[in-house]
Short mmCIF file of C-alpha atoms in Angstrom, two decimals:
data_model
loop_
_atom_site.label_atom_id
_atom_site.label_comp_id
_atom_site.label_asym_id
_atom_site.label_seq_id
_atom_site.Cartn_x
_atom_site.Cartn_y
_atom_site.Cartn_z
CA UNK C 1029 -12.64 32.15 5.31
CA UNK C 1030 -13.40 28.64 6.50
CA UNK C 1031 -16.75 27.28 5.41
CA UNK C 1032 -18.49 24.48 7.24
CA UNK C 1033 -19.36 21.53 4.96
CA UNK C 1034 -22.91 21.54 3.65
CA UNK C 1035 -25.46 20.04 6.03
CA UNK C 1036 -22.68 19.10 8.43
CA UNK C 1037 -23.76 19.34 12.03
CA UNK C 1038 -21.27 20.36 14.66
CA UNK C 1039 -19.74 17.54 16.62
CA UNK C 1040 -20.54 15.62 18.71
CA UNK C 1041 -23.86 14.50 17.18
CA UNK C 1042 -25.75 12.95 20.05
CA UNK C 1043 -26.22 9.20 19.69
CA UNK C 1044 -24.05 9.06 16.56
CA UNK C 1045 -20.59 9.55 18.05
CA UNK C 1046 -19.29 6.08 17.25
CA UNK C 1047 -20.85 5.80 13.78
CA UNK C 1048 -19.52 9.29 12.94
CA UNK C 1049 -16.05 8.22 14.06
CA UNK C 1050 -16.26 5.05 11.99
CA UNK C 1051 -17.57 6.89 8.92
CA UNK C 1052 -14.87 9.55 9.14
CA UNK C 1053 -12.13 6.95 9.57
CA UNK C 1054 -13.25 4.72 6.68
CA UNK C 1055 -13.87 7.73 4.44
CA UNK C 1056 -10.40 9.06 5.28
CA UNK C 1057 -8.85 5.64 4.63
CA UNK C 1058 -10.57 5.33 1.25
CA UNK C 1059 -9.42 8.80 0.24
CA UNK C 1060 -5.90 7.99 1.45
CA UNK C 1061 -5.85 4.83 -0.66
CA UNK C 1062 -7.01 6.75 -3.74
CA UNK C 1063 -4.33 9.43 -3.46
CA UNK C 1064 -1.50 7.30 -2.09
CA UNK C 1065 -1.81 4.07 -4.02
CA UNK C 1066 0.21 5.19 -7.09
CA UNK C 1067 3.20 5.87 -4.82
CA UNK C 1068 2.66 2.73 -2.75
CA UNK C 1069 2.46 0.73 -5.96
CA UNK C 1070 5.91 1.81 -7.15
CA UNK C 1071 8.69 -0.63 -6.42
CA UNK C 1072 11.26 2.20 -6.45
CA UNK C 1073 9.57 3.67 -3.38
CA UNK C 1074 9.94 0.27 -1.66
CA UNK C 1075 13.66 0.18 -2.46
CA UNK C 1076 14.07 3.78 -1.34
CA UNK C 1077 12.41 2.84 1.94
CA UNK C 1078 14.74 -0.15 2.29
CA UNK C 1079 17.76 2.14 2.15
CA UNK C 1080 16.34 4.65 4.61
CA UNK C 1081 18.05 4.90 7.96
CA UNK C 1082 15.62 5.06 10.91
CA UNK C 1083 16.38 8.74 11.63
CA UNK C 1084 15.66 9.62 7.98
CA UNK C 1085 12.35 7.82 8.37
CA UNK C 1086 11.50 9.91 11.45
CA UNK C 1087 12.31 13.09 9.51
CA UNK C 1088 9.94 12.01 6.73
CA UNK C 1089 7.30 11.23 9.33
CA UNK C 1090 7.64 14.71 10.85
CA UNK C 1091 7.41 16.32 7.39
CA UNK C 1092 4.33 14.24 6.60
CA UNK C 1093 2.72 15.43 9.86
CA UNK C 1094 3.35 19.09 9.01
CA UNK C 1095 1.85 18.68 5.51
CA UNK C 1096 -1.10 16.73 6.89
CA UNK C 1097 -1.76 19.39 9.53
CA UNK C 1098 -1.96 22.05 6.81
CA UNK C 1099 -4.33 19.90 4.73
CA UNK C 1100 -6.49 19.05 7.76
CA UNK C 1101 -6.77 22.76 8.59
CA UNK C 1102 -7.99 23.76 5.12
CA UNK C 1103 -10.00 20.69 4.14
CA UNK C 1104 -10.04 17.83 6.66
CA UNK C 1105 -11.73 14.46 6.79
CA UNK C 1106 -14.17 14.91 9.66
CA UNK C 1107 -17.81 15.86 9.76
CA UNK C 1108 -18.40 19.32 11.20
CA UNK C 1109 -16.28 22.38 11.88
CA UNK C 1110 -13.10 21.84 13.89
CA UNK C 1111 -11.45 24.28 16.20
CA UNK C 1112 -8.06 25.10 17.73
CA UNK C 1113 -6.05 22.15 18.95
CA UNK C 1114 -8.54 19.67 17.40
CA UNK C 1115 -6.63 20.17 14.16
CA UNK C 1116 -3.50 18.79 15.82
CA UNK C 1117 -5.42 15.70 16.91
CA UNK C 1118 -7.01 15.28 13.49
CA UNK C 1119 -3.58 15.40 11.84
CA UNK C 1120 -2.33 12.68 14.22
CA UNK C 1121 -5.40 10.59 13.38
CA UNK C 1122 -4.83 11.08 9.64
CA UNK C 1123 -1.22 9.98 10.10
CA UNK C 1124 -2.29 6.93 12.12
CA UNK C 1125 -4.87 5.98 9.48
CA UNK C 1126 -2.15 6.26 6.84
CA UNK C 1127 0.15 4.02 8.91
CA UNK C 1128 -2.61 1.41 9.29
CA UNK C 1129 -3.44 1.59 5.57
CA UNK C 1130 0.21 1.12 4.62
CA UNK C 1131 0.70 -1.73 7.09
CA UNK C 1132 -2.34 -3.46 5.55
CA UNK C 1133 -1.15 -2.93 1.97
CA UNK C 1134 2.48 -3.91 2.58
CA UNK C 1135 1.44 -6.93 4.67
CA UNK C 1136 -0.96 -8.12 1.98
CA UNK C 1137 1.77 -7.68 -0.64
CA UNK C 1138 4.18 -9.67 1.57
CA UNK C 1139 6.52 -6.70 1.94
CA UNK C 1140 6.46 -6.45 5.73
CA UNK C 1141 5.92 -9.03 8.46
CA UNK C 1142 7.17 -11.81 6.20
CA UNK C 1143 10.66 -12.16 7.67
CA UNK C 1144 11.68 -8.58 6.88
CA UNK C 1145 13.40 -6.51 9.57
CA UNK C 1146 11.40 -3.81 11.43
CA UNK C 1147 13.66 -1.12 9.94
CA UNK C 1148 12.47 -2.13 6.46
CA UNK C 1149 8.84 -1.74 7.53
CA UNK C 1150 9.54 1.67 9.07
CA UNK C 1151 11.47 2.82 5.96
CA UNK C 1152 8.80 1.73 3.51
CA UNK C 1153 6.00 3.28 5.56
CA UNK C 1154 7.95 6.53 5.96
CA UNK C 1155 8.52 6.91 2.22
CA UNK C 1156 4.87 6.32 1.31
CA UNK C 1157 3.16 7.98 4.27
CA UNK C 1158 2.95 11.59 3.03
CA UNK C 1159 0.70 10.99 -0.01
CA UNK C 1160 -1.54 8.60 1.94
CA UNK C 1161 -1.96 10.88 4.97
CA UNK C 1162 -2.56 13.85 2.65
CA UNK C 1163 -5.21 11.75 0.93
CA UNK C 1164 -6.84 11.10 4.30
CA UNK C 1165 -6.65 14.80 5.18
CA UNK C 1166 -8.46 15.95 2.04
CA UNK C 1167 -11.26 13.38 2.20
CA UNK C 1168 -13.90 16.10 2.61
CA UNK C 1169 -12.86 17.52 -0.74
CA UNK C 1170 -12.10 14.33 -2.66
CA UNK C 1171 -15.07 12.30 -1.46
CA UNK C 1172 -17.50 14.98 -0.38
CA UNK C 1173 -20.65 13.88 1.40
CA UNK C 1174 -23.99 14.30 -0.32
CA UNK C 1175 -22.47 15.37 -3.60
CA UNK C 1176 -22.85 13.71 -6.99
CA UNK C 1177 -26.12 11.94 -7.71
CA UNK C 1178 -27.88 12.98 -4.51
CA UNK C 1179 -27.17 16.68 -4.78
CA UNK C 1180 -25.34 17.46 -7.98
CA UNK C 1181 -24.48 20.97 -9.05
CA UNK C 1182 -26.73 22.72 -11.55
CA UNK C 1183 -25.50 22.04 -15.07
CA UNK C 1184 -23.44 19.08 -13.88
CA UNK C 1185 -23.61 16.16 -16.33
CA UNK C 1186 -24.95 13.82 -13.65
CA UNK C 1187 -27.65 16.37 -12.71
CA UNK C 1188 -28.80 16.61 -16.32
CA UNK C 1189 -28.75 12.84 -16.62
CA UNK C 1190 -30.82 12.50 -13.44
CA UNK C 1191 -33.42 14.88 -14.84
CA UNK C 1192 -33.95 12.41 -17.70
CA UNK C 1193 -34.81 9.65 -15.18
CA UNK C 1194 -32.56 6.93 -16.49
CA UNK C 1195 -33.80 3.35 -16.31
CA UNK C 1196 -32.01 0.77 -14.18
CA UNK C 1197 -30.32 -0.83 -17.17
CA UNK C 1198 -29.07 2.49 -18.51
CA UNK C 1199 -27.83 3.55 -15.08
CA UNK C 1200 -26.05 0.23 -14.57
CA UNK C 1201 -24.37 0.73 -17.95
CA UNK C 1202 -23.30 4.26 -17.02
CA UNK C 1203 -21.88 3.02 -13.73
CA UNK C 1204 -19.99 0.19 -15.38
CA UNK C 1205 -18.53 2.63 -17.92
CA UNK C 1206 -17.56 5.00 -15.09
CA UNK C 1207 -15.83 2.14 -13.24
CA UNK C 1208 -13.96 1.17 -16.39
CA UNK C 1209 -12.92 4.79 -16.96
CA UNK C 1210 -11.59 5.09 -13.41
CA UNK C 1211 -9.66 1.83 -13.73
CA UNK C 1212 -8.30 2.87 -17.13
CA UNK C 1213 -7.05 6.17 -15.69
CA UNK C 1214 -5.08 4.30 -13.01
CA UNK C 1215 -3.80 1.57 -15.36
CA UNK C 1216 -2.46 4.14 -17.82
CA UNK C 1217 -0.31 5.67 -15.06
CA UNK C 1218 1.14 2.34 -13.93
CA UNK C 1219 1.49 -0.06 -16.87
CA UNK C 1220 3.82 2.01 -19.14
CA UNK C 1221 6.41 2.30 -16.31
CA UNK C 1222 6.95 -1.48 -16.04
CA UNK C 1223 7.02 -1.37 -12.24
CA UNK C 1224 4.50 -4.15 -12.41
CA UNK C 1225 7.14 -6.67 -13.53
CA UNK C 1226 9.29 -5.89 -10.48
CA UNK C 1227 6.27 -5.99 -8.17
CA UNK C 1228 5.21 -9.32 -9.67
CA UNK C 1229 8.64 -10.67 -8.76
CA UNK C 1230 8.55 -9.26 -5.23
CA UNK C 1231 5.03 -10.32 -4.18
CA UNK C 1232 4.70 -13.98 -3.09
CA UNK C 1233 2.14 -15.92 -5.15
CA UNK C 1234 0.43 -17.18 -1.98
CA UNK C 1235 -0.51 -13.57 -1.11
CA UNK C 1236 -2.63 -12.99 -4.23
CA UNK C 1237 -5.93 -14.14 -2.63
CA UNK C 1238 -5.30 -11.58 0.13
CA UNK C 1239 -4.72 -8.94 -2.54
CA UNK C 1240 -8.11 -9.78 -4.09
CA UNK C 1241 -9.82 -9.59 -0.67
CA UNK C 1242 -8.27 -6.23 0.18
CA UNK C 1243 -9.19 -4.89 -3.28
CA UNK C 1244 -12.83 -5.85 -2.72
CA UNK C 1245 -12.84 -4.46 0.82
CA UNK C 1246 -11.45 -1.08 -0.21
CA UNK C 1247 -13.75 -0.93 -3.24
CA UNK C 1248 -16.74 -1.59 -0.98
CA UNK C 1249 -15.54 1.04 1.49
CA UNK C 1250 -15.12 3.69 -1.19
CA UNK C 1251 -18.60 3.25 -2.64
CA UNK C 1252 -20.76 2.25 0.29
CA UNK C 1253 -19.43 1.99 3.77
CA UNK C 1254 -18.43 5.49 4.72
CA UNK C 1255 -21.27 7.86 4.00
CA UNK C 1256 -19.88 8.99 0.67
CA UNK C 1257 -21.69 10.54 -2.18
CA UNK C 1258 -25.07 8.91 -2.69
CA UNK C 1259 -24.50 6.11 -0.19
CA UNK C 1260 -28.04 6.24 1.21
CA UNK C 1261 -29.46 6.44 -2.30
CA UNK C 1262 -27.43 3.42 -3.35
CA UNK C 1263 -28.67 1.34 -0.45
CA UNK C 1264 -32.26 2.25 -1.35
CA UNK C 1265 -32.07 1.71 -5.10
CA UNK C 1266 -33.78 -1.54 -6.21
CA UNK C 1267 -32.42 -3.95 -8.85
CA UNK C 1268 -30.17 -7.02 -8.83
CA UNK C 1269 -27.03 -5.01 -9.62
CA UNK C 1270 -27.81 -2.26 -7.09
CA UNK C 1271 -26.97 -4.23 -3.96
CA UNK C 1272 -23.73 -3.26 -2.21
CA UNK C 1273 -22.13 -6.67 -2.83
CA UNK C 1274 -23.12 -6.79 -6.51
CA UNK C 1275 -21.93 -3.25 -7.20
CA UNK C 1276 -18.59 -3.97 -5.53
CA UNK C 1277 -18.09 -7.14 -7.56
CA UNK C 1278 -19.14 -5.39 -10.80
CA UNK C 1279 -16.63 -2.59 -10.12
CA UNK C 1280 -13.92 -5.18 -9.49
CA UNK C 1281 -14.79 -7.12 -12.63
CA UNK C 1282 -14.69 -3.87 -14.65
CA UNK C 1283 -11.23 -3.23 -13.20
CA UNK C 1284 -10.07 -6.76 -14.12
CA UNK C 1285 -11.27 -6.38 -17.73
CA UNK C 1286 -9.56 -3.00 -18.10
CA UNK C 1287 -6.34 -4.36 -16.53
CA UNK C 1288 -6.25 -7.29 -18.95
CA UNK C 1289 -6.86 -4.99 -21.90
CA UNK C 1290 -4.22 -2.41 -20.93
CA UNK C 1291 -1.64 -5.12 -20.12
CA UNK C 1292 -2.23 -6.61 -23.55
CA UNK C 1293 -2.19 -3.22 -25.32
CA UNK C 1294 1.18 -2.33 -23.78
CA UNK C 1295 2.66 -5.76 -24.51
CA UNK C 1296 3.01 -6.74 -20.84
CA UNK C 1297 1.12 -9.94 -21.64
CA UNK C 1298 0.73 -11.71 -24.96
CA UNK C 1299 -0.30 -15.07 -26.39
CA UNK C 1300 2.94 -16.64 -25.11
CA UNK C 1301 2.36 -15.54 -21.49
CA UNK C 1302 1.51 -18.35 -19.10
CA UNK C 1303 -1.85 -18.38 -17.33
CA UNK C 1304 -0.06 -17.84 -14.00
CA UNK C 1305 1.77 -14.76 -15.31
CA UNK C 1306 -1.47 -13.28 -16.66
CA UNK C 1307 -3.27 -14.04 -13.39
CA UNK C 1308 -0.52 -12.54 -11.22
CA UNK C 1309 -0.16 -9.33 -13.23
CA UNK C 1310 -3.90 -8.82 -13.57
CA UNK C 1311 -4.68 -9.36 -9.88
CA UNK C 1312 -1.85 -7.07 -8.77
CA UNK C 1313 -2.76 -4.32 -11.24
CA UNK C 1314 -6.44 -4.66 -10.32
CA UNK C 1315 -5.53 -3.71 -6.74
CA UNK C 1316 -5.03 0.02 -7.47
CA UNK C 1317 -7.33 -0.10 -10.51
CA UNK C 1318 -10.33 -1.35 -8.52
CA UNK C 1319 -9.98 1.58 -6.11
CA UNK C 1320 -10.00 3.98 -9.05
CA UNK C 1321 -12.96 2.06 -10.51
CA UNK C 1322 -14.87 2.55 -7.27
CA UNK C 1323 -14.02 6.27 -7.31
CA UNK C 1324 -15.21 6.42 -10.92
CA UNK C 1325 -18.65 5.15 -9.87
CA UNK C 1326 -19.05 8.15 -7.60
CA UNK C 1327 -18.92 10.42 -10.63
CA UNK C 1328 -22.25 9.20 -12.05
CA UNK D 1139 -23.85 26.02 25.85
CA UNK D 1140 -23.85 24.77 22.28
CA UNK D 1141 -20.42 26.28 21.73
CA UNK D 1142 -19.02 24.48 24.80
CA UNK D 1143 -20.54 21.21 23.64
CA UNK D 1144 -18.96 21.69 20.25
CA UNK D 1145 -15.52 22.10 21.79
CA UNK D 1146 -15.88 19.07 24.03
CA UNK D 1147 -14.64 15.79 22.59
CA UNK D 1148 -16.92 12.78 22.75
CA UNK D 1149 -15.73 9.47 24.23
CA UNK D 1150 -15.49 8.07 20.71
CA UNK D 1151 -13.20 10.91 19.66
CA UNK D 1152 -10.99 10.45 22.72
CA UNK D 1153 -10.70 6.71 22.01
CA UNK D 1154 -9.81 7.38 18.35
CA UNK D 1155 -7.21 9.98 19.31
CA UNK D 1156 -5.68 7.68 21.93
CA UNK D 1157 -5.43 4.79 19.46
CA UNK D 1158 -3.94 7.12 16.87
CA UNK D 1159 -1.29 8.33 19.31
CA UNK D 1160 -0.55 4.70 20.12
CA UNK D 1161 -0.08 3.79 16.43
CA UNK D 1162 2.13 6.78 15.59
CA UNK D 1163 4.01 6.41 18.88
CA UNK D 1164 4.69 2.73 18.14
CA UNK D 1165 6.15 3.66 14.75
CA UNK D 1166 8.43 6.24 16.37
CA UNK D 1167 9.55 3.82 19.09
CA UNK D 1168 10.38 1.11 16.52
CA UNK D 1169 12.41 3.65 14.50
CA UNK D 1170 14.34 4.75 17.62
CA UNK D 1171 15.04 1.16 18.69
CA UNK D 1172 16.29 0.33 15.17
CA UNK D 1173 18.46 3.45 15.20
CA UNK D 1174 20.08 2.42 18.49
CA UNK D 1175 20.76 -1.07 17.08
CA UNK D 1176 22.22 0.52 13.97
CA UNK D 1177 24.61 2.72 15.96
CA UNK D 1178 25.89 -0.30 17.88
CA UNK D 1179 26.87 -2.19 14.72
CA UNK D 1180 29.76 -1.75 12.24
CA UNK D 1181 29.26 -0.64 8.66
CA UNK D 1182 29.83 -3.28 6.06
CA UNK D 1183 28.83 -6.39 7.97
CA UNK D 1184 27.79 -9.09 5.54
CA UNK D 1185 27.10 -12.72 6.33
CA UNK D 1186 26.82 -15.50 3.75
CA UNK D 1187 25.44 -18.86 4.86
CA UNK D 1188 25.02 -22.03 2.81
CA UNK D 1189 22.15 -24.38 3.54
CA UNK D 1190 23.91 -27.69 2.84
CA UNK D 1191 20.94 -29.61 4.29
CA UNK D 1192 18.73 -28.59 1.36
CA UNK D 1193 21.09 -29.32 -1.54
CA UNK D 1194 19.32 -30.63 -4.64
CA UNK D 1195 21.11 -32.75 -7.22
CA UNK D 1196 20.14 -32.42 -10.87
CA UNK D 1197 22.29 -34.47 -13.21
CA UNK D 1198 25.92 -33.59 -12.52
CA UNK D 1199 25.09 -30.34 -10.75
CA UNK D 1200 24.42 -29.60 -7.09
CA UNK D 1201 22.06 -26.70 -6.27
CA UNK D 1202 23.10 -25.19 -2.94
CA UNK D 1203 20.76 -22.57 -1.36
CA UNK D 1204 22.53 -19.61 0.21
CA UNK D 1205 21.50 -16.50 2.09
CA UNK D 1206 23.28 -13.14 2.18
CA UNK D 1207 22.40 -11.10 5.27
CA UNK D 1208 23.34 -7.48 5.91
CA UNK D 1209 24.39 -7.45 9.56
CA UNK D 1210 26.04 -4.04 9.35
CA UNK D 1211 24.85 -0.61 10.39
CA UNK D 1212 24.28 0.73 6.87
CA UNK D 1213 22.19 -0.27 3.90
CA UNK D 1214 24.25 -1.72 1.04
CA UNK D 1215 23.49 -0.72 -2.53
CA UNK D 1216 25.78 -3.31 -4.11
CA UNK D 1217 28.02 -6.16 -2.91
CA UNK D 1218 30.43 -8.41 -4.82
CA UNK D 1219 31.01 -11.76 -3.16
CA UNK D 1220 33.27 -14.61 -4.22
CA UNK D 1221 32.13 -18.13 -3.49
CA UNK D 1222 34.89 -20.73 -3.50
CA UNK D 1223 34.64 -24.53 -3.41
CA UNK D 1224 37.54 -26.21 -1.61
CA UNK D 1225 38.81 -29.74 -1.98
CA UNK D 1226 40.94 -29.86 1.15
CA UNK D 1227 43.06 -26.70 0.87
CA UNK D 1228 42.80 -26.47 -2.93
CA UNK D 1229 40.26 -24.24 -4.63
CA UNK D 1230 38.51 -26.29 -7.31
CA UNK D 1231 35.81 -23.82 -8.31
CA UNK D 1232 35.09 -20.15 -7.74
CA UNK D 1233 32.34 -17.84 -8.85
CA UNK D 1234 31.29 -14.26 -8.21
CA UNK D 1235 27.81 -13.25 -7.13
CA UNK D 1236 26.51 -9.70 -7.15
CA UNK D 1237 23.86 -8.58 -4.70
CA UNK D 1238 21.91 -5.32 -5.13
CA UNK D 1239 19.96 -3.33 -2.55
CA UNK D 1240 20.47 -4.94 0.83
CA UNK D 1241 18.67 -2.83 3.45
CA UNK D 1242 19.52 -2.87 7.13
CA UNK D 1243 19.14 -6.51 8.23
CA UNK D 1244 18.01 -7.19 4.69
CA UNK D 1245 18.51 -10.61 3.16
CA UNK D 1246 18.87 -12.03 -0.30
CA UNK D 1247 18.34 -15.70 -1.00
CA UNK D 1248 19.81 -17.52 -3.97
CA UNK D 1249 21.14 -20.81 -5.24
CA UNK D 1250 24.78 -21.55 -6.03
CA UNK D 1251 25.27 -24.24 -8.66
CA UNK D 1252 28.39 -26.37 -8.49
CA UNK D 1253 29.55 -29.62 -10.03
CA UNK D 1254 31.30 -30.61 -6.79
CA UNK D 1255 29.42 -32.50 -4.09
CA UNK D 1256 29.05 -30.15 -1.06
CA UNK D 1257 29.19 -33.18 1.25
CA UNK D 1258 32.81 -33.86 0.29
CA UNK D 1259 33.81 -30.24 -0.46
CA UNK D 1260 33.82 -27.07 1.62
CA UNK D 1261 32.01 -23.91 0.50
CA UNK D 1262 33.40 -20.56 1.64
CA UNK D 1263 32.54 -16.97 0.80
CA UNK D 1264 34.73 -13.88 0.57
CA UNK D 1265 33.56 -10.27 0.34
CA UNK D 1266 35.19 -8.57 -2.64
CA UNK D 1267 33.66 -5.08 -2.41
CA UNK D 1268 30.73 -3.17 -0.98
CA UNK D 1269 28.98 -0.01 -2.13
CA UNK D 1270 26.75 2.15 0.02
CA UNK D 1271 23.87 4.40 -1.10
#
């Protein structure tokens, strides 16, 4: 049986058509980034995409559409109950969001549009599109609206914590710890594989400021911009660290600290590493880690 | 009435769907165009060019930038290329370079180091072997 999301009105909501569209799209993109980024951040998937022939890429695209359609039918990324052929359209939209997300990531990393042939772009996008579009398609489950701190389940740790009325300082500490935990989770899946060394070689140094900007933008989107868990509550909460900009920066800084620590723990940087090497590896690793850090903040 | 309204798409939804079709359609068109280009070409096309304008001299050595370009219709997983330096018709230096993972129209840049001045010597390349994925 299909169950309509809690408190979700049926579309179209009068007067909120465009903001609903924007919220759904950004929420889907953020979810797509969270699920797809480990695959996107694997240099083997880039090389596999390089060797793909265009027809193979189209086959992967068709397979990704079929998987996305199934996920959109059962979960979806849109507000309200969908019907009939709307699922087909939603799956196309999820696929398009995944394409746009991958174009943005690969462009920022200097892997497409920097003298590479169009077939390389198509191959790389085709290899990475399935996890990203699936991430978009399950946004309602992964980043459910009005969950967590606003309406936590009975017995949920965050519900019990809320009942104790934490002070601002304590809450800020909890949120920082949650960000660090999210970043740590992501770092521990990437750093031991040593893909980072190959990615560091492949990404032009001049692109690193763009990587930082995209990291901050996605982090902001995950926590604030798309009507996720507790968004309204976050915008209302007073305190110097409870502004959208400050929370985004704090999440990013938490990710940077965790990245540095994990890189050092696994011997990817040491006292003989140059400042440029440390900077490059940390900024690149903080790209996926900051998204996980932002997701971690939603848990408290 | 409410049920009909629920089934009707808003303008915003139509715009989003149209843009989405455009994005996915563009990806499919690019793939088809690339496929037609691929079918027109021969497998195993490899082009090596030397940029003798940007040679740098360090001590007795000359650093010559080169570019290997896959112009064929298939991706190349490995290529062995001989670079030979000619003084007239006589080979005075030769070296092998190995290139990994050259996608369709993919390129690999590198620097060939020689002790012979490229202005007075000719640089030529020769494909030794190619491997495909």
